[in-house]
Short mmCIF file of C-alpha atoms and ligand atoms in Angstrom, two decimals:
data_model
loop_
_atom_site.label_atom_id
_atom_site.label_comp_id
_atom_site.label_asym_id
_atom_site.label_seq_id
_atom_site.Cartn_x
_atom_site.Cartn_y
_atom_site.Cartn_z
CA MET A 1 14.62 -92.02 159.65
CA ARG A 2 12.26 -89.64 161.02
CA HIS A 3 9.58 -91.78 159.21
CA ILE A 4 10.89 -94.79 161.48
CA MET A 5 11.22 -92.05 164.25
CA THR A 6 7.44 -90.73 164.67
CA GLN A 7 6.32 -94.19 164.31
CA LEU A 8 7.78 -95.10 167.18
CA HIS A 9 6.34 -91.48 168.18
CA SER A 10 3.04 -92.58 167.76
CA GLN A 11 3.54 -95.96 170.13
CA LEU A 12 4.40 -93.88 173.13
CA ASN A 13 1.63 -93.33 175.45
CA THR A 14 1.13 -90.34 176.33
CA ARG A 15 2.57 -90.36 179.64
CA ALA A 16 5.38 -90.66 177.61
CA LYS A 17 5.04 -88.03 174.96
CA VAL A 18 4.61 -85.62 177.90
CA VAL A 19 7.71 -86.38 179.54
CA ALA A 20 9.39 -86.41 175.67
CA THR A 21 8.20 -82.34 175.58
CA LEU A 22 9.43 -82.35 178.92
CA GLU A 23 12.62 -82.92 178.68
CA ARG A 24 12.22 -80.89 175.86
CA ILE A 25 11.11 -78.40 177.78
CA GLN A 26 14.58 -79.10 179.90
CA GLN A 27 17.07 -78.65 176.71
CA GLY A 28 15.98 -75.03 175.77
CA GLU A 29 12.83 -74.89 173.54
CA SER A 30 9.99 -73.48 174.83
CA LEU A 31 6.16 -74.42 175.62
CA VAL A 32 4.62 -72.23 173.32
CA SER A 33 7.11 -74.02 170.32
CA LEU A 34 6.10 -78.17 171.16
CA LEU A 35 2.15 -77.73 172.80
CA ASP A 36 0.82 -78.31 169.18
CA PRO A 37 2.80 -80.60 167.99
CA LEU A 38 2.06 -82.31 171.63
CA LEU A 39 -1.60 -82.41 170.75
CA ASN A 40 -1.53 -83.52 167.60
CA GLN A 41 0.17 -87.14 168.27
CA VAL A 42 -2.46 -87.67 171.11
CA SER A 43 -5.77 -89.34 170.18
CA GLU A 44 -8.21 -86.73 170.39
CA LYS A 45 -9.80 -88.36 174.17
CA ASP A 46 -7.12 -87.69 175.14
CA LYS A 47 -6.26 -84.70 174.17
CA GLY A 48 -7.85 -82.96 177.18
CA PHE A 49 -5.78 -84.97 179.78
CA ALA A 50 -1.67 -84.57 177.22
CA HIS A 51 -2.53 -80.33 177.97
CA GLU A 52 -3.43 -80.52 181.89
CA LEU A 53 -0.77 -82.86 182.19
CA LEU A 54 2.23 -80.87 180.56
CA LEU A 55 0.57 -77.10 181.79
CA GLY A 56 -0.27 -77.68 184.91
CA THR A 57 3.21 -80.42 185.98
CA LEU A 58 5.50 -77.00 184.24
CA ARG A 59 3.29 -74.60 186.23
CA GLN A 60 4.60 -76.34 189.90
CA TRP A 61 7.16 -78.22 188.81
CA TRP A 62 9.53 -76.46 191.35
CA ALA A 63 7.67 -77.16 193.85
CA LEU A 64 7.02 -80.57 192.57
CA ALA A 65 10.90 -81.21 192.49
CA ARG A 66 11.74 -80.40 196.00
CA ILE A 67 8.87 -83.38 196.45
CA GLY A 68 11.66 -85.18 194.75
CA GLU A 69 14.62 -84.69 195.99
CA SER A 70 13.49 -84.49 198.97
CA LEU A 71 12.51 -88.51 198.66
CA ILE A 72 15.45 -89.62 197.21
CA GLU A 73 18.95 -90.69 197.90
CA HIS A 74 20.84 -90.47 195.40
CA GLU A 75 21.94 -87.87 193.08
CA VAL A 76 19.70 -88.70 189.04
CA THR A 77 20.75 -86.27 186.30
CA ASP A 78 18.75 -88.00 183.93
CA LYS A 79 16.20 -84.76 182.56
CA GLY A 80 13.41 -87.71 181.00
CA VAL A 81 13.40 -89.47 184.42
CA TRP A 82 13.15 -85.89 186.60
CA ALA A 83 10.30 -84.87 184.15
CA ALA A 84 8.47 -88.72 184.76
CA LEU A 85 8.98 -87.73 188.44
CA ASN A 86 6.93 -85.08 188.06
CA ILE A 87 4.11 -86.30 186.18
CA GLY A 88 3.70 -88.53 188.07
CA LEU A 89 3.36 -86.59 191.48
CA TYR A 90 1.00 -83.73 189.93
CA GLN A 91 -1.02 -86.65 188.70
CA LEU A 92 -1.22 -88.46 192.25
CA LEU A 93 -1.46 -84.25 194.05
CA TYR A 94 -3.58 -82.61 191.73
CA MET A 95 -5.54 -84.31 189.27
CA ASP A 96 -8.53 -87.20 190.18
CA THR A 97 -6.24 -90.10 187.99
CA PRO A 98 -6.55 -93.64 189.94
CA ASP A 99 -3.67 -94.65 191.40
CA TYR A 100 -3.05 -97.88 189.50
CA ALA A 101 -2.83 -95.61 186.40
CA ALA A 102 -0.48 -92.86 187.49
CA ILE A 103 1.92 -95.51 189.06
CA GLY A 104 1.90 -98.09 186.40
CA GLU A 105 1.38 -95.49 182.97
CA THR A 106 4.11 -93.63 184.75
CA VAL A 107 6.20 -96.17 185.05
CA GLU A 108 5.66 -98.04 181.81
CA ALA A 109 6.44 -94.29 180.33
CA VAL A 110 10.05 -93.94 181.19
CA LYS A 111 10.12 -97.61 180.25
CA GLN A 112 8.49 -96.21 176.41
CA LEU A 113 11.55 -93.61 176.52
CA ASP A 114 13.97 -97.39 176.95
CA LYS A 115 14.88 -95.06 180.77
CA GLY A 116 13.90 -98.53 182.33
CA TYR A 117 16.99 -97.40 184.96
CA GLY A 118 14.29 -95.28 186.22
CA ALA A 119 11.13 -97.24 186.72
CA GLY A 120 12.40 -98.44 190.62
CA LEU A 121 12.55 -95.40 191.70
CA ILE A 122 9.60 -93.46 190.23
CA ASN A 123 7.21 -96.99 191.52
CA ALA A 124 9.37 -96.26 195.28
CA ILE A 125 9.11 -92.83 195.20
CA LEU A 126 5.59 -92.77 193.73
CA ARG A 127 3.60 -95.24 195.78
CA LYS A 128 5.49 -93.92 198.73
CA VAL A 129 3.83 -90.39 198.29
CA GLN A 130 0.75 -92.24 197.70
CA LYS A 131 0.39 -93.48 200.82
CA ASN A 132 0.54 -90.24 202.19
CA PRO A 133 -0.95 -88.05 199.41
CA ALA A 134 -2.93 -85.48 202.22
CA LYS A 135 0.73 -84.70 204.04
CA PHE A 136 2.43 -83.80 200.44
CA ALA A 137 -0.69 -81.23 199.13
CA LYS A 138 -0.18 -79.55 202.63
CA LYS A 139 4.19 -79.58 201.49
CA ILE A 140 3.23 -78.46 198.29
CA GLU A 141 0.22 -75.90 199.27
CA LYS A 142 3.29 -74.02 201.35
CA ASN A 143 6.05 -74.01 199.45
CA HIS A 144 5.45 -71.60 195.42
CA SER A 145 6.55 -72.97 192.65
CA LEU A 146 10.08 -71.05 191.14
CA PRO A 147 13.54 -71.52 190.80
CA ASN A 148 15.70 -71.07 193.71
CA TRP A 149 17.16 -68.29 191.69
CA LEU A 150 14.06 -66.49 190.93
CA ALA A 151 12.43 -66.02 194.68
CA LYS A 152 15.04 -65.09 195.76
CA GLN A 153 15.13 -62.43 193.45
CA LEU A 154 11.31 -60.87 193.32
CA LYS A 155 11.86 -61.75 197.40
CA GLN A 156 13.70 -59.21 197.58
CA ASP A 157 12.58 -56.39 195.25
CA TRP A 158 8.82 -57.24 196.21
CA GLY A 159 9.52 -58.58 200.26
CA GLU A 160 5.60 -57.25 200.95
CA TYR A 161 4.06 -59.06 197.64
CA TYR A 162 6.60 -61.85 197.56
CA ALA A 163 3.61 -64.58 199.10
CA GLU A 164 0.94 -63.43 197.58
CA LEU A 165 2.92 -63.16 194.74
CA GLY A 166 4.29 -66.70 194.98
CA GLN A 167 0.80 -68.89 195.29
CA ALA A 168 -0.18 -66.57 191.80
CA LEU A 169 2.20 -67.38 189.76
CA ARG A 170 1.43 -70.87 190.43
CA GLN A 171 -1.70 -70.63 189.21
CA PRO A 172 -3.17 -70.22 185.68
CA ALA A 173 -3.81 -66.49 184.25
CA PRO A 174 -7.40 -65.56 183.33
CA ILE A 175 -7.88 -65.43 179.82
CA PHE A 176 -8.41 -60.75 178.74
CA LEU A 177 -10.65 -59.29 175.54
CA ARG A 178 -9.43 -55.91 173.90
CA VAL A 179 -12.27 -54.66 171.76
CA ASN A 180 -11.76 -53.36 168.12
CA ARG A 181 -13.34 -50.11 168.78
CA LYS A 182 -12.76 -49.63 165.41
CA PHE A 183 -16.48 -51.72 165.04
CA CYS A 184 -17.64 -51.15 168.52
CA SER A 185 -17.70 -50.63 172.20
CA VAL A 186 -16.67 -52.78 174.55
CA GLU A 187 -20.11 -52.61 176.55
CA ASP A 188 -22.46 -53.68 173.08
CA TYR A 189 -19.33 -56.78 172.42
CA ALA A 190 -20.65 -57.49 175.92
CA ASP A 191 -23.94 -57.02 174.79
CA ILE A 192 -23.06 -59.94 171.96
CA LEU A 193 -21.75 -62.11 174.28
CA THR A 194 -24.64 -62.83 177.21
CA GLN A 195 -26.51 -62.72 173.55
CA GLN A 196 -24.24 -65.57 172.10
CA GLY A 197 -24.45 -66.81 176.41
CA ILE A 198 -20.64 -66.97 177.00
CA GLY A 199 -20.36 -65.94 180.25
CA PHE A 200 -17.75 -62.67 180.73
CA ALA A 201 -17.42 -59.66 183.40
CA LEU A 202 -16.77 -56.53 182.95
CA VAL A 203 -13.69 -55.20 184.35
CA SER A 204 -11.58 -52.06 185.01
CA ILE A 205 -8.43 -52.19 183.69
CA GLY A 206 -7.53 -49.52 185.93
CA ILE A 207 -7.36 -46.77 184.16
CA GLU A 208 -10.69 -44.69 184.72
CA LYS A 209 -13.29 -45.39 182.30
CA VAL A 210 -12.09 -48.19 181.00
CA GLN A 211 -12.91 -51.98 180.88
CA THR A 212 -12.29 -54.79 179.52
CA ILE A 213 -13.59 -58.06 179.50
CA GLN A 214 -12.59 -60.63 181.06
CA LEU A 215 -13.37 -64.83 180.52
CA THR A 216 -15.51 -67.08 182.52
CA ASP A 217 -16.10 -70.03 180.47
CA ALA A 218 -14.13 -71.65 178.67
CA ILE A 219 -13.97 -71.30 174.63
CA ARG A 220 -12.35 -71.43 172.42
CA ILE A 221 -10.74 -68.20 170.67
CA THR A 222 -10.98 -68.38 167.09
CA ASP A 223 -15.18 -69.47 168.43
CA LEU A 224 -15.55 -65.51 170.11
CA PRO A 225 -18.45 -63.94 167.75
CA LYS A 226 -16.96 -61.56 164.71
CA PHE A 227 -13.90 -62.73 165.76
CA ALA A 228 -12.39 -63.73 162.47
CA GLU A 229 -13.40 -60.33 161.34
CA GLY A 230 -11.39 -58.73 164.01
CA TRP A 231 -13.89 -57.30 165.90
CA VAL A 232 -11.89 -59.01 169.02
CA SER A 233 -8.59 -59.97 170.42
CA VAL A 234 -6.62 -62.17 173.08
CA GLN A 235 -4.70 -59.12 175.40
CA ASP A 236 -3.60 -59.34 179.24
CA LYS A 237 -5.66 -56.27 181.05
CA HIS A 238 -2.33 -54.99 181.74
CA ALA A 239 -0.40 -55.15 178.33
CA GLN A 240 -4.12 -52.85 176.97
CA LEU A 241 -2.46 -49.92 179.45
CA SER A 242 0.35 -48.95 176.23
CA ALA A 243 -2.27 -47.89 174.32
CA HIS A 244 -4.77 -45.95 176.68
CA ILE A 245 -1.62 -44.38 178.52
CA LEU A 246 -0.84 -42.42 175.26
CA ALA A 247 -4.09 -41.80 174.17
CA SER A 248 -4.50 -39.49 177.56
CA LEU A 249 -1.40 -37.62 176.43
CA ALA A 250 -4.59 -36.15 173.76
CA LEU A 251 -1.58 -35.37 171.97
CA ASP A 252 -3.34 -32.28 169.10
CA LYS A 253 -1.18 -33.08 165.79
CA SER A 254 -0.45 -35.87 163.45
CA LEU A 255 1.69 -38.00 165.28
CA THR A 256 4.91 -40.04 164.33
CA VAL A 257 5.78 -43.06 166.25
CA LEU A 258 8.53 -45.52 166.30
CA ASP A 259 7.39 -48.94 168.99
CA ALA A 260 10.96 -50.45 168.35
CA CYS A 261 9.54 -53.37 169.08
CA THR A 262 6.59 -54.37 167.84
CA ALA A 263 5.54 -58.21 167.15
CA PRO A 264 3.51 -59.85 167.43
CA GLY A 265 1.71 -56.67 166.84
CA GLY A 266 -1.30 -56.32 170.25
CA LYS A 267 -0.09 -53.01 171.40
CA LEU A 268 0.22 -51.11 168.06
CA ALA A 269 -2.81 -52.98 166.12
CA HIS A 270 -4.51 -51.38 169.99
CA LEU A 271 -2.53 -48.08 169.00
CA LEU A 272 -4.39 -48.18 165.59
CA GLU A 273 -7.79 -49.10 166.48
CA LEU A 274 -8.13 -46.61 168.61
CA ASP A 275 -6.79 -44.08 166.46
CA GLU A 276 -9.59 -46.34 163.53
CA SER A 277 -12.15 -46.10 166.43
CA LYS A 278 -15.31 -43.17 166.53
CA THR A 279 -15.33 -43.10 169.86
CA PHE A 280 -12.09 -42.67 170.80
CA HIS A 281 -12.38 -39.65 173.24
CA VAL A 282 -9.69 -37.58 172.23
CA LYS A 283 -10.07 -35.65 169.91
CA HIS A 284 -7.96 -34.88 167.35
CA GLN A 285 -5.47 -36.76 167.55
CA ASN A 286 -4.13 -39.41 164.67
CA ILE A 287 -1.19 -41.41 163.85
CA ALA A 288 0.57 -40.04 160.90
CA HIS A 289 3.46 -42.32 159.68
CA VAL A 290 4.26 -45.75 161.99
CA ILE A 291 7.35 -47.01 162.37
CA ALA A 292 7.44 -51.07 163.17
CA LEU A 293 10.10 -52.75 163.68
CA ASP A 294 11.12 -56.13 165.39
CA SER A 295 14.87 -57.79 164.86
CA ASP A 296 12.69 -61.01 163.57
CA GLU A 297 11.88 -60.92 160.59
CA LYS A 298 9.29 -64.52 161.57
CA ARG A 299 7.88 -62.34 164.20
CA LEU A 300 7.27 -59.54 162.22
CA GLN A 301 5.65 -60.87 159.09
CA ARG A 302 2.57 -61.65 162.37
CA VAL A 303 2.32 -58.07 162.45
CA SER A 304 1.19 -57.94 159.47
CA GLN A 305 -1.12 -60.86 159.45
CA ASN A 306 -2.99 -59.72 162.58
CA LEU A 307 -2.97 -56.26 161.17
CA GLU A 308 -4.63 -57.43 158.67
CA ARG A 309 -7.68 -59.62 160.68
CA LEU A 310 -8.30 -56.54 162.57
CA GLN A 311 -8.95 -54.42 159.11
CA LEU A 312 -7.09 -51.85 159.59
CA ASN A 313 -5.46 -49.32 157.22
CA GLN A 314 -2.04 -50.30 156.87
CA GLU A 315 -1.62 -47.42 154.06
CA ASN A 316 0.94 -45.72 156.92
CA VAL A 317 2.50 -48.31 159.26
CA GLN A 318 5.69 -49.75 157.80
CA LEU A 319 7.55 -53.00 159.03
CA VAL A 320 11.32 -52.57 159.17
CA CYS A 321 13.88 -55.01 160.64
CA GLU A 322 16.22 -54.15 162.07
CA ASP A 323 18.28 -53.91 164.58
CA ALA A 324 16.50 -51.46 167.27
CA THR A 325 19.90 -50.81 168.82
CA THR A 326 21.29 -49.66 166.40
CA PHE A 327 19.21 -48.28 164.06
CA GLN A 328 18.50 -44.31 162.94
CA ALA A 329 15.42 -42.90 161.89
CA ASP A 330 16.10 -39.87 158.90
CA THR A 331 13.79 -38.06 161.25
CA GLN A 332 12.37 -38.16 164.95
CA PHE A 333 9.53 -38.74 166.84
CA ASP A 334 6.59 -37.46 168.73
CA VAL A 335 5.57 -40.76 170.13
CA ILE A 336 8.39 -44.67 170.52
CA VAL A 337 7.02 -46.85 172.54
CA LEU A 338 9.10 -50.12 173.98
CA ASP A 339 7.83 -52.45 174.78
CA ALA A 340 11.85 -54.51 175.09
CA PRO A 341 13.15 -57.07 175.30
CA CYS A 342 12.47 -58.91 179.13
CA THR A 343 13.46 -62.33 181.34
CA ALA A 344 8.47 -62.52 180.67
CA THR A 345 9.05 -63.75 184.27
CA GLY A 346 5.68 -61.42 184.68
CA VAL A 347 4.01 -63.90 181.58
CA ILE A 348 4.74 -66.87 184.17
CA ARG A 349 1.54 -68.14 184.68
CA ARG A 350 1.22 -68.10 180.11
CA HIS A 351 3.91 -69.51 179.69
CA PRO A 352 4.62 -71.75 183.02
CA ASP A 353 8.37 -72.75 180.18
CA ILE A 354 9.77 -69.73 181.62
CA ALA A 355 10.25 -70.67 184.83
CA LEU A 356 12.46 -73.53 183.24
CA LEU A 357 14.43 -71.94 181.22
CA ARG A 358 15.53 -68.22 182.79
CA THR A 359 18.99 -68.18 184.55
CA GLU A 360 19.89 -65.78 186.47
CA GLU A 361 22.47 -65.23 184.05
CA ASP A 362 19.92 -64.62 182.17
CA VAL A 363 18.63 -60.91 183.71
CA GLY A 364 21.57 -58.90 183.57
CA GLN A 365 21.96 -59.55 179.56
CA THR A 366 18.47 -58.53 178.97
CA ALA A 367 19.13 -55.59 181.81
CA ALA A 368 22.05 -54.42 178.93
CA LEU A 369 20.23 -55.12 175.65
CA GLN A 370 17.03 -52.25 177.10
CA ALA A 371 19.55 -50.49 178.78
CA ASN A 372 21.26 -50.19 174.91
CA ILE A 373 17.55 -49.96 173.05
CA LEU A 374 16.73 -47.53 175.49
CA ALA A 375 19.24 -45.58 174.65
CA ASN A 376 19.13 -45.50 171.12
CA CYS A 377 15.78 -45.03 170.25
CA TRP A 378 16.34 -41.44 172.33
CA HIS A 379 18.23 -40.99 170.12
CA ASN A 380 15.04 -40.99 167.63
CA LEU A 381 12.99 -39.07 170.07
CA ALA A 382 12.30 -35.74 168.56
CA ASP A 383 12.43 -32.34 171.57
CA ASN A 384 10.09 -33.05 173.83
CA GLY A 385 8.59 -35.76 172.18
CA TYR A 386 7.22 -38.68 174.53
CA LEU A 387 8.92 -42.45 175.04
CA LEU A 388 7.20 -44.83 176.98
CA TYR A 389 9.53 -47.49 178.33
CA ILE A 390 7.04 -51.08 178.74
CA THR A 391 8.82 -54.32 179.36
CA CYS A 392 6.50 -57.93 180.73
CA SER A 393 9.01 -58.19 183.81
CA MET A 394 8.13 -58.45 187.64
CA LEU A 395 12.00 -57.73 188.57
CA LYS A 396 14.38 -54.01 189.31
CA ALA A 397 16.94 -54.84 187.31
CA GLU A 398 14.65 -54.45 184.09
CA ASN A 399 12.71 -52.09 185.26
CA GLU A 400 13.01 -49.06 187.20
CA ASP A 401 16.25 -49.95 188.47
CA GLN A 402 16.24 -49.65 184.47
CA LEU A 403 14.86 -46.56 183.87
CA GLN A 404 16.91 -44.88 186.91
CA ALA A 405 20.64 -45.34 185.75
CA PHE A 406 18.75 -43.73 181.77
CA LEU A 407 17.91 -41.34 184.43
CA ALA A 408 21.00 -40.81 185.98
CA THR A 409 22.72 -39.92 182.19
CA HIS A 410 20.00 -38.58 180.60
CA LYS A 411 19.79 -35.12 182.60
CA GLU A 412 16.72 -34.39 179.74
CA ALA A 413 14.46 -37.54 180.06
CA GLN A 414 11.32 -36.50 182.60
CA ILE A 415 9.11 -37.81 183.61
CA VAL A 416 5.98 -37.48 182.90
CA ASP A 417 3.77 -38.60 185.36
CA PHE A 418 0.29 -40.80 184.98
CA SER A 419 -2.07 -42.68 186.75
CA LEU A 420 -3.18 -46.39 187.49
CA ASN A 421 -5.91 -46.79 189.75
CA LEU A 422 -6.20 -50.88 191.15
CA PRO A 423 -4.88 -53.06 194.04
CA ASN A 424 -1.67 -55.29 192.25
CA GLN A 425 -0.48 -50.70 190.14
CA ILE A 426 1.95 -50.28 192.21
CA LYS A 427 3.10 -46.61 192.13
CA ARG A 428 7.29 -45.72 191.94
CA ASP A 429 9.20 -43.53 191.90
CA ILE A 430 8.83 -44.19 188.33
CA GLY A 431 6.07 -45.56 186.57
CA TYR A 432 4.07 -48.24 187.94
CA GLN A 433 4.85 -51.80 188.77
CA CYS A 434 2.27 -53.61 187.63
CA LEU A 435 1.85 -57.41 189.47
CA PRO A 436 0.13 -60.84 189.77
CA LEU A 437 -1.28 -60.58 192.88
CA HIS A 438 -3.89 -62.70 192.66
CA GLN A 439 -5.68 -64.95 190.11
CA ASN A 440 -7.93 -62.16 188.23
CA ASP A 441 -5.29 -59.54 188.21
CA GLY A 442 -3.13 -58.70 185.30
CA ASP A 443 0.47 -59.91 183.93
CA GLY A 444 2.81 -58.35 185.80
CA PHE A 445 4.38 -55.98 183.84
CA TYR A 446 6.16 -52.56 184.42
CA TYR A 447 5.50 -48.55 182.37
CA ALA A 448 6.74 -45.30 183.07
CA LEU A 449 6.37 -42.54 180.20
CA LEU A 450 9.39 -39.76 179.40
CA GLN A 451 9.73 -36.77 177.75
CA LYS A 452 12.47 -35.08 175.58
CA ARG A 453 12.78 -31.69 176.61
CA GLY A 454 13.08 -29.13 174.26
C1 SAM B 1 7.57 -57.97 174.07
S1 SAM B 1 8.41 -58.15 173.24
C2 SAM B 1 7.13 -57.16 171.57
C3 SAM B 1 6.17 -56.79 171.89
C4 SAM B 1 5.05 -56.17 171.27
N1 SAM B 1 4.61 -55.10 171.80
C5 SAM B 1 3.72 -56.56 170.80
O1 SAM B 1 2.35 -55.77 172.32
O2 SAM B 1 2.72 -58.01 170.42
C6 SAM B 1 10.04 -58.43 173.16
C7 SAM B 1 10.30 -57.63 171.27
O3 SAM B 1 11.04 -57.81 170.54
C8 SAM B 1 11.84 -57.82 169.55
N2 SAM B 1 13.94 -57.57 170.23
C9 SAM B 1 14.70 -58.02 171.22
N3 SAM B 1 15.70 -57.38 170.44
C10 SAM B 1 15.00 -56.34 170.00
C11 SAM B 1 16.17 -55.89 168.81
N4 SAM B 1 17.60 -55.83 169.05
N5 SAM B 1 16.14 -55.55 168.03
C12 SAM B 1 14.64 -54.64 167.87
N6 SAM B 1 13.75 -55.69 168.19
C13 SAM B 1 14.57 -56.46 169.29
C14 SAM B 1 11.57 -59.61 169.84
O4 SAM B 1 11.95 -60.13 168.15
C15 SAM B 1 10.27 -59.24 170.03
O5 SAM B 1 9.11 -58.80 169.21
#
């Protein structure tokens, strides 16, 4: 049966394969799990086209759907037909595909997917748009590409930044590199890139004297110099704040650390890289023991793989698969990093499927889970210890409102100030909200640092 399905699938045109993928995303599957299987099914010459069509359509999904809705006279419930309509509109308004191919092959795709009943409708709408592309392009640019509930929430939370955010979130995100200080400095790695003719810019992460590398050339990550040897990783520049905020505390003792939601280990690896670095600017700090905790066994395996590639000492790192809402350690920790599960609205540029997958109900449920994890982590924190709370969300319910509620019931919790200095890193009463306001900005992250008064 599987063989027949694969055979059938291999007879589909590339657009039909993209439509089938978009249908599955609308049904709840993630882009991460579907992208490689899609690319493996299309011919070498079509890979770039399929990638652009899938990612681009997802980025503009809601704006395209609004154009479709304005032109459709009766309700369409078939998710595949919507996907086909959106890829057709995306080709006409964003790609340089010839119109006859954009329309003809998209109509053919719905027929191949046994959705021939949608063919007439798609053909009619695409032809209407084809007659006046400038009018529709203008309409689409003025709009944002967010579901209504999220647009409303972002407007409520970030009114003055909302217009910029709406535009930035429909663009691809820049690629930033984290250099493994165990092996070399950011500047030395930049020299290696220069020698190899790879385009980049050195940019501040928002902490004095701390720079990161923004790639300006498209290059396969595994082809980066010394990638396999662990000299470099891809990590958003705002994700790189975590280790540097903790380093700036300059704690003068051997630390026990809990990384409460650790997988796949990006922030933990960064912390260990700095700790093992010869150039680390905080003298006496060293990490005596780390518990790297996550409730997802599979994701936890990726932590060891990452630490392995980065050639980090794992002797003091204990991977634990447990629920952070109930986990109890034998000893209390000096430092807890709580990179909480969240709606991930801050990383929509990298994972545009989030704009289709998340619902308004998810926000409340996620905030409740975060509150439980935070409360339990706090129990595991030693007196005078520090807890760094992080999310890659832009919603106040998961960030400053969450912390506000926590502080109201934990009188021994004290806000610790730190300083970030980029225009899109916005100081709040508690912590900082980083927003991706412009195309070159880091992702939407929230950071708050607390200390437990002894
Ligand atoms: C934002 S990700 C962490 C990213 C990670 N800190 C990094 O820098 O690579 C959140 C993680 O929380 C984990 N998680 C979700 N619910 C959890 C729970 N109840 N207990 C422990 N981990 C949980 C997820 O499996 C996921 O790996």
